Amino acid sequence: MGSNRLKYMSLSILIVQTTSLVLMLRYSRAVVEQGPKYLSSTAVVMAEIIKISTCLILVFCQENGSIRRLLSILKNEVIEKPMETIKLAIPSGLYTIQNNLLFIALSNLDAATYQVTYQLKILTTAMFSVLMLGRKLETIKTCILNQCNSLQMPSDTTNDKSLPVTNQFIGLVAVLSACLSSGFAGVYFEKILKETKQSLWLRNIQLGFFGTLFGLIGVFWYDGQAVYKDGFLQGYNNITWAVVLLQAIGGLIIAAVIKYADNILKGFASSLSIIFSTIVSYYWLNDFIPTIYFFIGATSVISATYLYSREPKPKVLKGNKVNM
Ligand code: C5P
């Protein structure tokens, strides 16, 4: 398949996936269920396990259904190249810290401030793309334009202005640190995917290995006692499994977008998802009233995405073949 087609296909799937995940999370919060709530730390681990299993199946299929060849690839590329494998501990560790920072941010900021300030990750991503991948400075201008406009875009009407200033400060520090982590981890992962020969699926197995390891440490650190008492999968229902599945699929799509498009386009795709999920929320959950700022923000995000995606970019991949 042509790399341009893969680029737009992966981006479109990411927009649909992120929009459905946001709506599913809102819906799951709206539906009040009886019994114990699921532990989010275990959901993170389950998503990593689903990601690894999916990638193992994909490599197995690529190797014409040969278990022997699958095991030999894992041995040659993962176990016997520890220095290559360990590289993935960096983005994986950062993503773990980032996901926790975002949890702190969400508990200390109102939803609109959180969503808008986290969009600053496009700016940090652009900065790291210039520093680490040698992208041109002109491309950064589009991003700044996009940021200035999207910062005026209140996306929710449920602002909680009663939050104390100290909370807001903690929330802002958490979200800004998450932006730095998101930018660095994303660009670092992009560099690995585009500058080395290992396939996308193999890289995700390596990333997922560390993700599971760090995730399990999180489970026993935060929820060890609850797991001991009511089990690892306590409180899981169909919606929980749907969210876990969407999160796992999301991780794989993000990796594909990073490989076939780039991190800045990924950021724009997430801004577009915010717009789409807000519009669907308006019609479906009736929890949003659009303002003029919403239309200004939405228009600028869409035009910045269009302008950036049309700009020609240098190829980072060293080989000629596009490895899946
Ligand atoms: O906000 P940002 O785009 O940086 O978030 C990326 C998210 O994608 C993180 O939550 C990270 O855990 C997840 N991810 C994943 N699998 C990948 C790459 C990213 O689950 N291969």
Coordinates of C-alpha atoms and ligand atoms in Angstrom, one line a residue:
M1 CA 0.0 0.0 0.0
G2 CA 1.3 3.5 -0.8
S3 CA 2.7 5.4 2.2
N4 CA 0.5 8.4 1.4
R5 CA -2.6 6.2 1.6
L6 CA -1.4 4.6 4.8
K7 CA -0.8 8.1 6.2
Y8 CA -4.4 9.4 5.6
M9 CA -5.9 6.0 6.5
S10 CA -4.1 5.8 9.9
L11 CA -5.0 9.5 10.6
S12 CA -8.7 9.0 9.8
I13 CA -8.9 5.8 11.9
L14 CA -7.2 7.8 14.8
I15 CA -9.8 10.5 14.6
V16 CA -12.7 8.0 14.6
Q17 CA -11.0 6.0 17.5
T18 CA -10.3 9.1 19.7
T19 CA -13.8 10.5 19.1
S20 CA -15.4 7.1 20.1
L21 CA -13.2 6.8 23.1
V22 CA -14.1 10.2 24.4
L23 CA -17.8 9.6 23.9
M24 CA -17.5 6.1 25.5
L25 CA -15.8 7.6 28.6
R26 CA -18.5 10.3 28.9
Y27 CA -21.2 7.7 28.4
S28 CA -19.7 5.3 31.0
R29 CA -19.5 8.2 33.5
A30 CA -23.2 9.0 32.7
V31 CA -24.3 5.4 33.4
V32 CA -24.3 4.7 37.1
E33 CA -23.7 1.0 37.8
Q34 CA -24.1 -0.9 41.0
G35 CA -21.2 -2.8 42.7
P36 CA -17.4 -2.1 42.9
K37 CA -15.8 0.3 40.4
Y38 CA -13.1 -1.1 38.1
L39 CA -9.5 -0.1 38.9
S40 CA -8.1 2.1 36.2
S41 CA -4.5 0.9 37.0
T42 CA -5.6 -2.7 35.9
A43 CA -7.3 -1.3 32.8
V44 CA -3.9 0.2 31.7
V45 CA -2.3 -3.3 32.1
M46 CA -5.1 -5.0 30.2
A47 CA -4.8 -2.6 27.3
E48 CA -1.0 -3.3 27.1
I49 CA -1.7 -7.1 27.1
I50 CA -4.3 -6.7 24.3
K51 CA -1.8 -4.6 22.3
I52 CA 1.0 -7.2 22.7
S53 CA -1.3 -10.1 21.8
T54 CA -2.6 -8.3 18.7
C55 CA 1.0 -7.5 17.6
L56 CA 2.0 -11.1 18.2
I57 CA -0.9 -12.3 16.0
L58 CA 0.0 -9.8 13.3
V59 CA 3.7 -10.9 13.2
F60 CA 2.5 -14.6 13.2
C61 CA 0.3 -13.8 10.2
Q62 CA 3.1 -12.0 8.4
E63 CA 5.3 -15.0 8.9
N64 CA 2.7 -17.2 7.1
G65 CA 1.4 -18.7 10.3
S66 CA 4.7 -20.2 11.4
I67 CA 5.1 -20.4 15.2
R68 CA 8.8 -21.4 14.7
R69 CA 9.5 -18.2 12.7
L70 CA 7.6 -16.0 15.2
L71 CA 9.7 -17.4 18.1
S72 CA 12.9 -17.0 16.1
I73 CA 12.1 -13.3 15.3
L74 CA 11.3 -12.7 19.0
K75 CA 14.6 -14.4 20.0
N76 CA 16.7 -12.6 17.3
E77 CA 15.2 -9.1 17.5
V78 CA 14.0 -8.8 21.1
I79 CA 16.0 -11.1 23.4
E80 CA 19.3 -11.1 21.6
K81 CA 19.3 -7.3 21.0
P82 CA 18.8 -6.0 24.6
M83 CA 20.2 -2.6 23.7
E84 CA 17.6 -2.1 21.0
T85 CA 14.8 -3.4 23.3
I86 CA 15.9 -1.2 26.2
K87 CA 15.5 1.9 24.0
L88 CA 11.7 1.4 24.2
A89 CA 11.8 1.7 28.1
I90 CA 12.3 5.5 27.7
P91 CA 9.0 6.3 25.8
S92 CA 7.2 3.6 27.8
G93 CA 8.4 5.0 31.2
L94 CA 7.5 8.5 30.0
Y95 CA 4.0 7.5 28.9
T96 CA 3.4 5.8 32.3
I97 CA 4.5 9.0 34.1
Q98 CA 2.5 11.1 31.6
N99 CA -0.7 9.1 32.1
N100 CA -0.4 9.6 35.9
L101 CA 0.3 13.3 35.5
L102 CA -2.8 13.7 33.3
F103 CA -4.8 11.9 36.1
I104 CA -3.5 14.5 38.6
A105 CA -4.3 17.3 36.1
L106 CA -7.9 16.1 35.6
S107 CA -8.5 15.9 39.4
N108 CA -7.2 19.5 39.9
L109 CA -8.5 21.4 36.8
D110 CA -11.9 21.8 35.2
A111 CA -12.5 19.8 32.0
A112 CA -12.2 22.8 29.6
T113 CA -9.0 24.1 31.0
Y114 CA -7.5 20.6 31.0
Q115 CA -8.5 19.9 27.4
V116 CA -7.3 23.3 26.1
T117 CA -3.9 23.4 28.0
Y118 CA -3.1 19.8 27.0
Q119 CA -3.3 21.0 23.4
L120 CA 0.0 22.8 24.1
K121 CA 1.5 19.4 23.4
I122 CA 1.4 20.3 19.7
L123 CA 3.9 23.1 20.5
T124 CA 6.3 20.8 22.6
T125 CA 6.0 18.2 19.8
A126 CA 6.9 20.7 17.2
M127 CA 9.9 21.9 19.3
F128 CA 11.2 18.4 19.8
S129 CA 10.6 17.6 16.0
V130 CA 12.9 20.5 15.2
L131 CA 15.5 19.6 17.7
M132 CA 15.6 15.8 17.2
L133 CA 14.3 15.2 13.7
G134 CA 15.6 18.3 12.0
R135 CA 12.2 19.5 10.8
K136 CA 12.0 23.0 9.3
L137 CA 11.2 26.0 11.5
E138 CA 8.4 27.2 9.1
T139 CA 6.2 24.2 10.0
I140 CA 6.3 25.3 13.6
K141 CA 4.6 28.6 12.7
T142 CA 1.4 26.8 11.7
C143 CA 1.4 25.1 15.0
I144 CA 1.8 28.3 16.9
L145 CA -1.1 29.8 14.9
N146 CA -3.2 26.7 15.7
Q147 CA -2.3 26.9 19.4
C148 CA -3.2 30.6 19.8
N149 CA -6.6 29.9 18.3
S150 CA -7.4 26.7 20.0
L151 CA -6.4 28.3 23.4
Q152 CA -9.5 30.5 23.0
M153 CA -11.7 27.5 22.4
P154 CA -13.7 26.6 25.5
S155 CA -14.9 23.1 24.7
D156 CA -17.1 22.4 27.7
T157 CA -19.7 24.3 29.5
T158 CA -19.2 22.5 32.8
N159 CA -16.3 24.7 34.0
D160 CA -15.8 24.4 37.7
K161 CA -14.6 27.9 38.7
S162 CA -14.8 27.0 42.4
L163 CA -11.5 25.0 42.3
P164 CA -8.9 26.5 44.7
V165 CA -6.0 28.4 43.2
T166 CA -3.5 25.9 44.7
N167 CA -5.3 23.0 43.0
Q168 CA -5.3 24.9 39.7
F169 CA -1.5 25.5 40.1
I170 CA -0.9 21.8 40.8
G171 CA -3.1 20.9 37.8
L172 CA -1.3 23.3 35.5
V173 CA 2.1 22.1 36.5
A174 CA 1.0 18.5 35.9
V175 CA -0.5 19.2 32.5
L176 CA 2.5 21.3 31.3
S177 CA 4.9 18.5 32.4
A178 CA 2.6 16.0 30.6
C179 CA 2.9 18.2 27.4
L180 CA 6.7 18.1 27.7
S181 CA 6.6 14.3 28.1
S182 CA 4.1 13.8 25.3
G183 CA 6.3 15.8 22.9
F184 CA 9.6 14.1 23.8
A185 CA 8.2 10.5 24.1
G186 CA 6.3 10.9 20.8
V187 CA 9.3 12.3 18.8
Y188 CA 11.7 9.8 20.4
F189 CA 9.3 6.9 19.4
E190 CA 9.0 8.5 15.9
K191 CA 12.8 8.5 15.6
I192 CA 13.0 4.8 16.5
L193 CA 10.2 3.8 14.1
K194 CA 11.6 5.8 11.2
E195 CA 15.3 5.3 11.6
T196 CA 15.5 1.6 12.5
K197 CA 14.5 -1.5 10.4
Q198 CA 12.4 -3.3 13.0
S199 CA 8.7 -3.5 12.1
L200 CA 6.0 -1.4 13.7
W201 CA 4.5 -4.5 15.3
L202 CA 7.8 -5.6 16.8
R203 CA 8.4 -2.2 18.2
N204 CA 5.0 -2.2 19.8
I205 CA 5.7 -5.6 21.4
Q206 CA 8.8 -4.1 22.9
L207 CA 7.0 -0.9 24.0
G208 CA 4.1 -3.1 25.4
F209 CA 6.5 -5.2 27.4
F210 CA 7.8 -2.2 29.3
G211 CA 4.3 -0.8 29.5
T212 CA 3.0 -4.0 31.1
L213 CA 5.9 -4.0 33.5
F214 CA 5.5 -0.4 34.6
G215 CA 1.7 -0.9 34.7
L216 CA 1.9 -3.8 37.0
I217 CA 4.2 -1.8 39.3
G218 CA 1.5 0.8 39.3
V219 CA -1.3 -1.8 40.1
F220 CA 0.6 -3.1 43.2
W221 CA 1.7 0.3 44.3
Y222 CA -1.7 2.0 44.2
D223 CA -4.2 -0.8 44.3
G224 CA -2.4 -3.9 45.7
Q225 CA -4.7 -4.3 48.6
A226 CA -7.9 -3.9 46.5
V227 CA -6.6 -6.5 44.0
Y228 CA -5.8 -8.9 46.9
K229 CA -9.3 -8.4 48.3
D230 CA -11.6 -8.4 45.2
G231 CA -9.4 -9.6 42.3
F232 CA -7.6 -8.0 39.3
L233 CA -10.7 -7.7 37.1
Q234 CA -13.1 -6.4 39.8
G235 CA -15.9 -4.1 38.6
Y236 CA -15.3 -4.9 34.9
N237 CA -18.4 -4.7 32.8
N238 CA -19.0 -4.5 29.0
I239 CA -18.4 -0.7 28.9
T240 CA -15.1 -1.2 30.8
W241 CA -14.0 -3.8 28.3
A242 CA -15.0 -1.6 25.4
V243 CA -13.0 1.3 26.8
V244 CA -9.9 -1.0 27.4
L245 CA -10.2 -2.4 23.8
L246 CA -10.6 1.2 22.3
Q247 CA -7.5 2.3 24.4
A248 CA -5.5 -0.7 23.1
I249 CA -6.5 -0.1 19.5
G250 CA -5.8 3.6 20.0
G251 CA -2.2 2.8 21.1
L252 CA -1.6 0.8 17.9
I253 CA -3.2 3.4 15.7
I254 CA -1.1 6.1 17.3
A255 CA 2.0 4.1 16.5
A256 CA 0.9 3.7 12.9
V257 CA 0.2 7.5 12.6
I258 CA 3.6 8.3 14.1
K259 CA 5.2 6.0 11.5
Y260 CA 3.3 6.9 8.4
A261 CA 2.4 10.5 9.2
D262 CA 4.1 12.3 12.1
N263 CA 3.6 13.5 15.6
I264 CA 2.4 17.0 14.7
L265 CA -0.3 15.6 12.5
K266 CA -1.2 13.2 15.3
G267 CA -1.7 16.3 17.5
F268 CA -4.0 18.0 15.0
A269 CA -5.9 14.7 14.7
S270 CA -6.6 14.8 18.4
S271 CA -7.7 18.5 18.2
L272 CA -10.1 17.4 15.4
S273 CA -11.4 14.6 17.6
I274 CA -12.2 17.1 20.4
I275 CA -14.3 19.1 17.9
F276 CA -16.1 16.0 16.6
S277 CA -16.8 14.5 20.1
T278 CA -18.1 17.9 21.2
I279 CA -20.5 18.1 18.3
V280 CA -21.7 14.5 18.9
S281 CA -22.1 15.3 22.6
Y282 CA -24.3 18.3 21.7
Y283 CA -26.7 16.1 19.7
W284 CA -26.4 12.9 21.7
L285 CA -25.7 13.7 25.4
N286 CA -27.0 17.3 25.3
D287 CA -24.2 18.4 27.6
F288 CA -22.7 21.2 25.5
I289 CA -23.8 24.5 24.1
P290 CA -21.6 25.8 21.2
T291 CA -20.4 29.4 21.5
I292 CA -18.8 31.6 18.8
Y293 CA -15.4 30.7 20.2
F294 CA -16.0 27.1 19.5
F295 CA -16.6 27.9 15.8
I296 CA -13.5 30.2 15.6
G297 CA -11.4 27.5 17.3
A298 CA -12.8 24.7 15.2
T299 CA -12.2 26.6 11.9
S300 CA -8.6 27.4 12.8
V301 CA -7.8 23.8 13.9
I302 CA -9.2 22.4 10.6
S303 CA -7.4 25.0 8.5
A304 CA -4.1 24.5 10.3
T305 CA -4.4 20.8 9.9
Y306 CA -5.0 21.2 6.2
L307 CA -2.1 23.6 5.7
Y308 CA 0.4 21.4 7.7
S309 CA -0.6 18.2 6.0
R310 CA -0.1 19.7 2.5
E311 CA 3.5 20.8 3.4
P312 CA 6.2 18.5 1.9
K313 CA 8.4 16.9 4.5
P314 CA 11.8 15.3 4.3
K315 CA 11.8 11.5 4.4
V316 CA 13.4 10.3 7.7
L317 CA 13.4 6.5 6.8
K318 CA 16.8 5.4 5.8
G319 CA 15.9 2.3 3.8
N320 CA 13.6 2.3 0.8
K321 CA 11.2 -0.4 2.0
V322 CA 8.3 0.6 4.3
N323 CA 8.2 -2.0 7.1
M324 CA 4.8 -2.7 8.6
Ligands
C5P1 O1 -1.2 12.6 24.5 P1 -0.3 11.8 23.7 O2 -0.6 11.8 22.2 O3 1.1 12.0 24.0 O4 -0.6 10.3 24.2 C1 -0.1 9.2 23.6 C2 -0.8 8.0 24.3 O5 -0.7 6.9 23.5 C3 -0.2 7.7 25.7 O6 -1.3 7.5 26.6 C4 0.5 6.3 25.4 O7 0.4 5.5 26.5 C5 -0.3 5.8 24.2 N1 0.5 5.0 23.3 C6 0.3 3.6 23.2 N2 1.0 2.8 22.4 C7 1.9 3.4 21.5 C8 2.1 4.8 21.5 C9 1.4 5.5 22.4 O8 -0.5 3.1 24.0 N3 2.5 2.6 20.7

